[in-house]
Amino acid sequence: MKSFLKRFRRDTGKSPKPSAEGRQGKGILVFRSTGEVIRAERVLRAKGKKVRVMGPPPQIQTGCDMVIEFALMEQLEVKRILGDVGLEPLGVVPVDSPLLTPVGLYHVKELGAYLMVRAANMKLTVERGTGLIVNVSGGGCPDVPYLAQELVGQNLREAPQPLELGHTLCGYALQMAFEEAMRRCLQ
């Protein structure tokens, strides 16, 4: 019976949502500010670490809107890498309970010929067939109007990366939405 269900799951292309069991061996790094999260992600990826920025579980909210998920067995090396560049997480939390599972930062909504990707507090809307960016909204950061001005009307393939234009949490969230839109529209 299980093999039948696995076959069905493979045929539809849908995968199950990650559960606490699927996150065994994962941990999250908690930081004071979003700037530290963004910097830590860059440093860890540059060192070849597989990390993912996510929203913190409700039980671990510290004022920072993001945490970094990583392989817990690499904890010592990850902390050493971060320490070498002067980054000290507030804490390292093993994800061993469904209540401690970090939440995804982006959501995708299909709107006919358009695709809207929301990452944290930013939304990017793209015409699916052409990759044309038709709207940028959300935020609350001072650079959002500038980001919208620079990106709307551009094609995903030719548009500048949002993080090249803005360096706030909104710019970072828009970068995540941009990457997801590229993945979904330009496959």
Tab-separated table of N, CA and C in Angstrom, residues 68-169:
chain	number	residue	atom	x	y	z
A	68	ILE	N	17.977	31.098	10.460
A	68	ILE	CA	18.657	30.282	9.451
A	68	ILE	C	18.553	28.829	9.866
A	69	GLU	N	18.018	28.005	8.961
A	69	GLU	CA	17.959	26.561	9.192
A	69	GLU	C	19.227	25.943	8.604
A	70	PHE	N	19.803	24.989	9.334
A	70	PHE	CA	21.043	24.353	8.896
A	70	PHE	C	21.086	22.921	9.412
A	71	ALA	N	22.045	22.143	8.904
A	71	ALA	CA	22.234	20.765	9.368
A	71	ALA	C	22.892	20.811	10.746
A	72	LEU	N	22.192	20.287	11.739
A	72	LEU	CA	22.642	20.371	13.129
A	72	LEU	C	24.001	19.704	13.347
A	73	MET	N	24.296	18.660	12.572
A	73	MET	CA	25.582	17.988	12.757
A	73	MET	C	26.761	18.880	12.353
A	74	GLU	N	26.486	19.995	11.671
A	74	GLU	CA	27.538	20.933	11.293
A	74	GLU	C	27.616	22.121	12.254
A	75	GLN	N	26.980	22.002	13.409
A	75	GLN	CA	26.872	23.131	14.342
A	75	GLN	C	28.226	23.730	14.717
A	76	LEU	N	29.187	22.912	15.087
A	76	LEU	CA	30.490	23.442	15.505
A	76	LEU	C	31.175	24.196	14.372
A	77	GLU	N	31.138	23.621	13.181
A	77	GLU	CA	31.773	24.280	12.041
A	77	GLU	C	31.048	25.576	11.676
A	78	VAL	N	29.717	25.546	11.703
A	78	VAL	CA	28.924	26.736	11.391
A	78	VAL	C	29.239	27.852	12.386
A	79	LYS	N	29.284	27.518	13.669
A	79	LYS	CA	29.581	28.541	14.684
A	79	LYS	C	31.002	29.077	14.525
A	80	ARG	N	31.948	28.216	14.145
A	80	ARG	CA	33.325	28.659	13.919
A	80	ARG	C	33.394	29.617	12.729
A	81	ILE	N	32.711	29.256	11.627
A	81	ILE	CA	32.697	30.113	10.434
A	81	ILE	C	32.129	31.488	10.779
A	82	LEU	N	31.024	31.486	11.507
A	82	LEU	CA	30.399	32.756	11.879
A	82	LEU	C	31.284	33.542	12.843
A	83	GLY	N	31.907	32.850	13.791
A	83	GLY	CA	32.795	33.513	14.743
A	83	GLY	C	33.984	34.165	14.061
A	84	ASP	N	34.486	33.528	12.995
A	84	ASP	CA	35.627	34.076	12.255
A	84	ASP	C	35.318	35.430	11.621
A	85	VAL	N	34.038	35.702	11.363
A	85	VAL	CA	33.659	36.990	10.759
A	85	VAL	C	32.943	37.891	11.764
A	86	GLY	N	33.003	37.509	13.037
A	86	GLY	CA	32.435	38.347	14.089
A	86	GLY	C	30.930	38.266	14.248
A	87	LEU	N	30.327	37.179	13.787
A	87	LEU	CA	28.884	36.989	13.955
A	87	LEU	C	28.629	35.958	15.043
A	88	GLU	N	27.855	36.334	16.021
A	88	GLU	CA	27.525	35.439	17.126
A	88	GLU	C	26.009	35.315	17.219
A	89	PRO	N	25.453	34.134	16.894
A	89	PRO	CA	23.995	33.991	17.028
A	89	PRO	C	23.572	34.081	18.493
A	90	LEU	N	22.353	34.559	18.707
A	90	LEU	CA	21.796	34.589	20.064
A	90	LEU	C	21.630	33.181	20.602
A	91	GLY	N	21.337	32.254	19.689
A	91	GLY	CA	21.145	30.878	20.112
A	91	GLY	C	21.087	29.927	18.939
A	92	VAL	N	21.304	28.661	19.250
A	92	VAL	CA	21.165	27.570	18.291
A	92	VAL	C	20.120	26.643	18.874
A	93	VAL	N	19.063	26.400	18.113
A	93	VAL	CA	17.945	25.612	18.622
A	93	VAL	C	17.744	24.392	17.731
A	94	PRO	N	17.808	23.168	18.291
A	94	PRO	CA	17.499	21.987	17.487
A	94	PRO	C	16.005	21.960	17.168
A	95	VAL	N	15.691	21.591	15.936
A	95	VAL	CA	14.287	21.499	15.531
A	95	VAL	C	13.855	20.058	15.749
A	96	ASP	N	13.441	19.760	16.979
A	96	ASP	CA	13.060	18.393	17.319
A	96	ASP	C	11.598	18.284	17.707
A	97	SER	N	10.844	19.333	17.496
A	97	SER	CA	9.428	19.345	17.841
A	97	SER	C	8.677	20.098	16.755
A	98	PRO	N	7.457	19.643	16.411
A	98	PRO	CA	6.686	20.375	15.401
A	98	PRO	C	6.454	21.830	15.807
A	99	LEU	N	6.446	22.110	17.101
A	99	LEU	CA	6.228	23.483	17.561
A	99	LEU	C	7.426	24.378	17.278
A	100	LEU	N	8.586	23.777	17.055
A	100	LEU	CA	9.787	24.560	16.790
A	100	LEU	C	10.129	24.617	15.308
A	101	THR	N	9.242	24.137	14.455
A	101	THR	CA	9.502	24.145	13.026
A	101	THR	C	9.433	25.570	12.495
A	102	PRO	N	10.502	26.027	11.818
A	102	PRO	CA	10.452	27.365	11.244
A	102	PRO	C	9.406	27.433	10.139
A	103	VAL	N	8.920	28.609	9.870
A	103	VAL	CA	7.872	28.765	8.862
A	103	VAL	C	8.474	29.330	7.591
A	104	GLY	N	7.883	28.937	6.464
A	104	GLY	CA	8.337	29.434	5.178
A	104	GLY	C	8.099	30.929	5.068
A	105	LEU	N	9.001	31.610	4.397
A	105	LEU	CA	8.864	33.054	4.254
A	105	LEU	C	8.094	33.449	3.004
A	106	TYR	N	7.899	32.527	2.054
A	106	TYR	CA	7.202	32.956	0.852
A	106	TYR	C	5.995	32.083	0.553
A	107	HIS	N	5.042	32.716	-0.128
A	107	HIS	CA	3.821	32.050	-0.558
A	107	HIS	C	3.571	32.445	-2.006
A	108	VAL	N	3.054	31.506	-2.787
A	108	VAL	CA	2.828	31.743	-4.209
A	108	VAL	C	1.343	31.672	-4.494
A	109	LYS	N	0.861	32.628	-5.291
A	109	LYS	CA	-0.543	32.646	-5.675
A	109	LYS	C	-0.615	32.819	-7.184
A	110	GLU	N	-1.375	31.935	-7.830
A	110	GLU	CA	-1.554	32.028	-9.270
A	110	GLU	C	-2.782	32.873	-9.554
A	111	LEU	N	-2.612	33.879	-10.388
A	111	LEU	CA	-3.681	34.814	-10.726
A	111	LEU	C	-3.855	34.827	-12.243
A	112	GLY	N	-4.434	33.767	-12.799
A	112	GLY	CA	-4.597	33.669	-14.252
A	112	GLY	C	-3.247	33.603	-14.935
A	113	ALA	N	-2.979	34.591	-15.787
A	113	ALA	CA	-1.715	34.633	-16.526
A	113	ALA	C	-0.566	35.160	-15.672
A	114	TYR	N	-0.866	35.524	-14.433
A	114	TYR	CA	0.136	36.135	-13.564
A	114	TYR	C	0.465	35.233	-12.377
A	115	LEU	N	1.633	35.447	-11.840
A	115	LEU	CA	2.092	34.725	-10.663
A	115	LEU	C	2.526	35.767	-9.636
A	116	MET	N	1.960	35.679	-8.440
A	116	MET	CA	2.363	36.591	-7.372
A	116	MET	C	3.115	35.787	-6.316
A	117	VAL	N	4.312	36.220	-6.022
A	117	VAL	CA	5.130	35.578	-4.997
A	117	VAL	C	5.273	36.574	-3.850
A	118	ARG	N	4.848	36.139	-2.669
A	118	ARG	CA	4.988	36.976	-1.475
A	118	ARG	C	6.084	36.368	-0.618
A	119	ALA	N	7.073	37.154	-0.314
A	119	ALA	CA	8.159	36.733	0.567
A	119	ALA	C	8.182	37.697	1.738
A	120	ALA	N	7.930	37.160	2.922
A	120	ALA	CA	7.820	37.995	4.126
A	120	ALA	C	6.800	39.081	3.857
A	121	ASN	N	7.213	40.324	3.804
A	121	ASN	CA	6.272	41.424	3.642
A	121	ASN	C	6.278	42.030	2.239
A	122	MET	N	6.954	41.407	1.291
A	122	MET	CA	7.062	41.947	-0.073
A	122	MET	C	6.348	41.047	-1.072
A	123	LYS	N	5.754	41.684	-2.099
A	123	LYS	CA	5.073	40.937	-3.158
A	123	LYS	C	5.664	41.318	-4.510
A	124	LEU	N	5.882	40.302	-5.330
A	124	LEU	CA	6.367	40.485	-6.695
A	124	LEU	C	5.385	39.776	-7.607
A	125	THR	N	4.823	40.502	-8.581
A	125	THR	CA	3.872	39.908	-9.518
A	125	THR	C	4.498	39.919	-10.903
A	126	VAL	N	4.425	38.751	-11.564
A	126	VAL	CA	5.087	38.540	-12.843
A	126	VAL	C	4.097	37.950	-13.833
A	127	GLU	N	4.181	38.390	-15.090
A	127	GLU	CA	3.406	37.754	-16.151
A	127	GLU	C	4.112	36.438	-16.465
A	128	ARG	N	3.399	35.347	-16.248
A	128	ARG	CA	4.020	34.025	-16.308
A	128	ARG	C	4.651	33.719	-17.670
A	129	GLY	N	3.967	34.005	-18.753
A	129	GLY	CA	4.458	33.633	-20.081
A	129	GLY	C	5.689	34.395	-20.536
A	130	THR	N	5.797	35.653	-20.145
A	130	THR	CA	6.893	36.489	-20.631
A	130	THR	C	7.972	36.745	-19.593
A	131	GLY	N	7.638	36.577	-18.313
A	131	GLY	CA	8.586	36.896	-17.250
A	131	GLY	C	8.637	38.385	-16.943
A	132	LEU	N	7.667	39.143	-17.461
A	132	LEU	CA	7.625	40.585	-17.242
A	132	LEU	C	7.168	40.895	-15.817
A	133	ILE	N	7.934	41.698	-15.112
A	133	ILE	CA	7.568	42.118	-13.755
A	133	ILE	C	6.521	43.218	-13.887
A	134	VAL	N	5.314	42.965	-13.357
A	134	VAL	CA	4.225	43.936	-13.501
A	134	VAL	C	3.936	44.703	-12.215
A	135	ASN	N	4.397	44.204	-11.066
A	135	ASN	CA	4.136	44.922	-9.820
A	135	ASN	C	5.117	44.500	-8.730
A	136	VAL	N	5.485	45.468	-7.923
A	136	VAL	CA	6.268	45.251	-6.708
A	136	VAL	C	5.559	46.037	-5.622
A	137	SER	N	5.218	45.373	-4.520
A	137	SER	CA	4.515	46.088	-3.452
A	137	SER	C	4.852	45.488	-2.097
A	138	GLY	N	4.407	46.191	-1.065
A	138	GLY	CA	4.611	45.715	0.298
A	138	GLY	C	5.700	46.487	0.996
A	139	GLY	N	6.170	45.913	2.055
A	139	GLY	CA	7.321	46.471	2.721
A	139	GLY	C	7.056	47.410	3.854
A	140	GLY	N	7.527	48.587	3.713
A	140	GLY	CA	7.532	49.552	4.792
A	140	GLY	C	8.932	50.128	4.935
A	141	CYS	N	9.842	49.626	4.116
A	141	CYS	CA	11.218	50.115	4.131
A	141	CYS	C	11.332	51.307	3.178
A	142	PRO	N	12.274	52.195	3.423
A	142	PRO	CA	12.385	53.396	2.592
A	142	PRO	C	12.771	53.136	1.139
A	143	ASP	N	13.345	51.969	0.840
A	143	ASP	CA	13.779	51.723	-0.532
A	143	ASP	C	12.738	51.026	-1.405
A	144	VAL	N	11.553	50.707	-0.891
A	144	VAL	CA	10.540	49.989	-1.676
A	144	VAL	C	10.122	50.766	-2.925
A	145	PRO	N	9.820	52.064	-2.849
A	145	PRO	CA	9.453	52.780	-4.084
A	145	PRO	C	10.566	52.730	-5.136
A	146	TYR	N	11.810	52.842	-4.694
A	146	TYR	CA	12.934	52.771	-5.623
A	146	TYR	C	13.033	51.376	-6.248
A	147	LEU	N	12.886	50.336	-5.433
A	147	LEU	CA	12.931	48.965	-5.951
A	147	LEU	C	11.844	48.758	-6.995
A	148	ALA	N	10.631	49.226	-6.708
A	148	ALA	CA	9.517	49.086	-7.652
A	148	ALA	C	9.827	49.831	-8.944
A	149	GLN	N	10.329	51.053	-8.834
A	149	GLN	CA	10.645	51.864	-10.016
A	149	GLN	C	11.667	51.163	-10.907
A	150	GLU	N	12.657	50.544	-10.301
A	150	GLU	CA	13.732	49.900	-11.059
A	150	GLU	C	13.334	48.548	-11.650
A	151	LEU	N	12.365	47.860	-11.045
A	151	LEU	CA	12.049	46.494	-11.474
A	151	LEU	C	10.802	46.379	-12.347
A	152	VAL	N	9.764	47.162	-12.066
A	152	VAL	CA	8.511	47.039	-12.827
A	152	VAL	C	8.780	47.403	-14.288
A	153	GLY	N	8.280	46.532	-15.178
A	153	GLY	CA	8.478	46.723	-16.613
A	153	GLY	C	9.677	45.973	-17.156
A	154	GLN	N	10.472	45.390	-16.291
A	154	GLN	CA	11.646	44.631	-16.723
A	154	GLN	C	11.321	43.145	-16.777
A	155	ASN	N	12.067	42.438	-17.588
A	155	ASN	CA	11.946	40.989	-17.666
A	155	ASN	C	12.810	40.375	-16.570
A	156	LEU	N	12.340	39.270	-15.994
A	156	LEU	CA	13.100	38.595	-14.931
A	156	LEU	C	14.531	38.290	-15.355
A	157	ARG	N	14.712	37.915	-16.626
A	157	ARG	CA	16.052	37.535	-17.096
A	157	ARG	C	17.011	38.729	-17.130
A	158	GLU	N	16.469	39.920	-17.397
A	158	GLU	CA	17.329	41.086	-17.586
A	158	GLU	C	17.319	42.048	-16.405
A	159	ALA	N	16.393	41.874	-15.497
A	159	ALA	CA	16.263	42.805	-14.372
A	159	ALA	C	17.445	42.661	-13.419
A	160	PRO	N	17.844	43.759	-12.795
A	160	PRO	CA	18.893	43.643	-11.775
A	160	PRO	C	18.370	42.873	-10.566
A	161	GLN	N	19.258	42.202	-9.873
A	161	GLN	CA	18.879	41.487	-8.656
A	161	GLN	C	18.451	42.511	-7.607
A	162	PRO	N	17.327	42.283	-6.924
A	162	PRO	CA	16.884	43.243	-5.909
A	162	PRO	C	17.938	43.575	-4.857
A	163	LEU	N	18.768	42.607	-4.483
A	163	LEU	CA	19.794	42.892	-3.474
A	163	LEU	C	20.918	43.774	-4.008
A	164	GLU	N	21.013	43.918	-5.343
A	164	GLU	CA	21.968	44.863	-5.913
A	164	GLU	C	21.461	46.291	-5.751
A	165	LEU	N	20.128	46.425	-5.607
A	165	LEU	CA	19.497	47.743	-5.552
A	165	LEU	C	19.195	48.209	-4.135
A	166	GLY	N	18.810	47.285	-3.260
A	166	GLY	CA	18.408	47.652	-1.903
A	166	GLY	C	19.057	46.737	-0.892
A	167	HIS	N	19.262	47.249	0.308
A	167	HIS	CA	19.973	46.469	1.326
A	167	HIS	C	19.196	46.372	2.633
A	168	THR	N	17.883	46.518	2.558
A	168	THR	CA	17.038	46.422	3.750
A	168	THR	C	16.388	45.047	3.802
A	169	LEU	N	15.632	44.785	4.858
A	169	LEU	CA	14.860	43.549	4.943
A	169	LEU	C	13.924	43.434	3.748
